[in-house]
Amino acid sequence: MEMHGVKRLLLVWQCATVCGLDVYIAAVYEHKSVLNSMPRVRPTRQEALQHMMKNLDIYQLQVREAGRQGAKIIVFPEDGLYGFNFTRDSIFPYLEPMPDPTLVTWNPCLHPRKISNTEVLYQLSCLARNDKMYLVANMGERQTCERSDPWCPPDGRYQFNTDVVFDAEGSLIAKYHKQNLYFEDSFNTPKRVEHVIFNTSFAGRFGIFTCFDILFYEPAVSLIENYGVKQIIFPTAWINQLPLVSAIEFQQAFATAYRINLLAANQHHPEWQMSGSGIYTPSVSHYYYNVESSEGKLLVAEVPIIPSLELPMSQVTSELCERYNYIAPVSQLQKKKVMLEQLQPLSSTMLSQVDGPSGTFHAPMMYDNYTFVLMTGQEGNLQVCSNTLCCHLAYRHRHKASNLYALGAFDGLHTVHGTLYLQVCALVKCAGSTFDTCGQSTTTASDIIDFKLWGNFSTYHIYTEILAAEMKLYRADTNEWLDDNFYMTKQGMSAGLVTAALFGRWYKRD
């Protein structure tokens, strides 16, 4: 590593020591998987291994580079070893048996013959061992089942979408079977939801789940709320869906909502709208999104180990503490007072009288029927309702308005590509100059807007999203409950606003 890099890491460590915080270096790799051109045709085992070795060769290069930069852990994406669009039969030669790491201690690199047909596990184990790094990868697993098992598939085996975790010695220490499959007929759903947590020598406990899991309570939210996990590993093969659930947009929103560290590795296939990986802390995001490049991308960043106790304000003096926003808590009353003072410049009437709904219209957004109202003028107040949810907006353009925006509300069951009960308040930039383009996908915008967005949500699981032109992320200045409303504010953006959303998930109504 170059000397200036060493000095930078030393400074971070010194700052962390002053704060009482420890840090580690993490890596995620956005991988352009080498694909099978005929995924629905069953290859031989040897052909499948030759295919996966092409991806493993790329993994090896990334592990070495991550190690050169001091990474303690590296995460690879979902389906990274073979790609997509297999049938249950055609993916079988790619699958490997593996033991339960909670019952069997096994280091494939040191004992490759202990379990047969585990060539990929051997390679992954040796990558971790040779570079002394924790390694997380996603692969296919097969398990033979007995006919007496009422859930045993007709072909006599379970096939799982599986995340595997190796420690720095190469031992298999954890595996997780994906719970919420997304058009994955080649795999089975596990019999029971798995809450997988593993310990590391450098940062304590991590939880893990995969891709579509992040939109559901089990196991994603449950790991955090019921098991107290503050660091999450997230392999994914995420197809970006604007304006509300692009990869980096929701990754940051999830990490921010629960004040966790999230290490997210996505596939890189722009032709399928796949890009967007990141290393997210409660207040800092290191992310990558690029649909112009045809290459993968390694992200390496320092990550704070989230302390279990809040620090007194008198100790929060270093650059690192300020950077990661570790501040002593203030009372709820103080928070509300600060928030109201920050919001006052936007509108003198926003907390009392809001314009009634007028000129509303309906349009599809993300396959749901949203109720919209257009934003007009340089500043003002808007309200729009859907079922029991009413959304409010106070806004002011920094310059002359040139783009068309609409405030949308949706309170209902989303049923396309999954069943999710949503409550959403969203300010979106319309894709064109007419109202019928509102809710459509766009990544361009030029209007700088200060705003306050709020709604009377029935769920407390709310994810705040602010997406600007060219897929730039922002964080809200404030987001807080006040009485029965959840608020988000933002002022002083430097890029045009594309989406500002309060994305509520009412899990119990799924």
XYZ file of N, CA and C in Angstrom, residues 1 6 21 25 52 74 88-89 97 125 129 132 204 217 280 282 331 338 393 422 427 461 464 493 504:
75
model
N 0.843 -1.192 0.000
C 0.000 0.000 0.000
C 0.883 1.250 0.000
N -1.239 4.358 3.996
C -0.921 3.874 5.333
C -1.140 4.983 6.362
N -13.872 4.327 19.478
C -14.408 3.500 18.417
C -13.290 2.720 17.746
N -11.440 -2.451 7.864
C -11.531 -2.172 6.437
C -12.299 -3.305 5.778
N -17.344 -21.994 -13.736
C -17.186 -21.312 -12.450
C -15.747 -20.889 -12.198
N -14.269 -9.561 2.580
C -14.689 -9.220 1.228
C -15.991 -9.952 0.933
N -34.252 -25.910 -12.895
C -33.866 -26.753 -11.763
C -32.882 -27.839 -12.203
N -33.089 -28.360 -13.390
C -32.211 -29.421 -13.885
C -30.870 -28.881 -14.370
N -22.602 -30.181 -2.256
C -23.070 -30.478 -0.905
C -22.197 -29.740 0.095
N -12.340 -21.443 -0.018
C -11.649 -21.592 1.260
C -10.176 -21.191 1.138
N -8.001 -18.282 2.999
C -6.839 -18.674 3.798
C -5.548 -18.020 3.285
N -5.627 -14.430 4.161
C -5.961 -14.168 5.568
C -7.125 -13.173 5.695
N -16.569 -8.461 15.662
C -17.707 -9.040 16.348
C -18.711 -9.682 15.417
N -39.773 -8.656 6.423
C -39.395 -8.656 7.843
C -38.492 -9.829 8.171
N -22.041 0.831 3.582
C -22.845 1.865 4.223
C -22.692 1.782 5.738
N -23.974 4.056 9.474
C -25.157 4.843 9.829
C -25.183 6.254 9.258
N -32.679 14.534 24.202
C -34.033 14.097 24.530
C -34.946 14.268 23.321
N -35.302 21.242 17.785
C -34.304 21.498 16.741
C -34.922 21.342 15.367
N -46.365 17.996 1.761
C -45.093 18.514 1.273
C -45.073 20.029 1.402
N -47.497 -1.689 1.284
C -46.716 -0.453 1.249
C -47.541 0.733 1.716
N -42.119 12.300 -3.493
C -41.991 13.428 -4.406
C -41.103 12.973 -5.546
N -41.942 1.178 10.326
C -40.840 0.765 9.452
C -40.872 1.649 8.202
N -36.141 6.241 4.437
C -36.033 7.561 3.806
C -35.084 7.492 2.619
N -29.211 20.956 -1.372
C -28.650 19.971 -2.295
C -27.903 20.687 -3.420
N -42.677 3.262 3.303
C -43.125 2.532 4.475
C -43.498 1.095 4.141
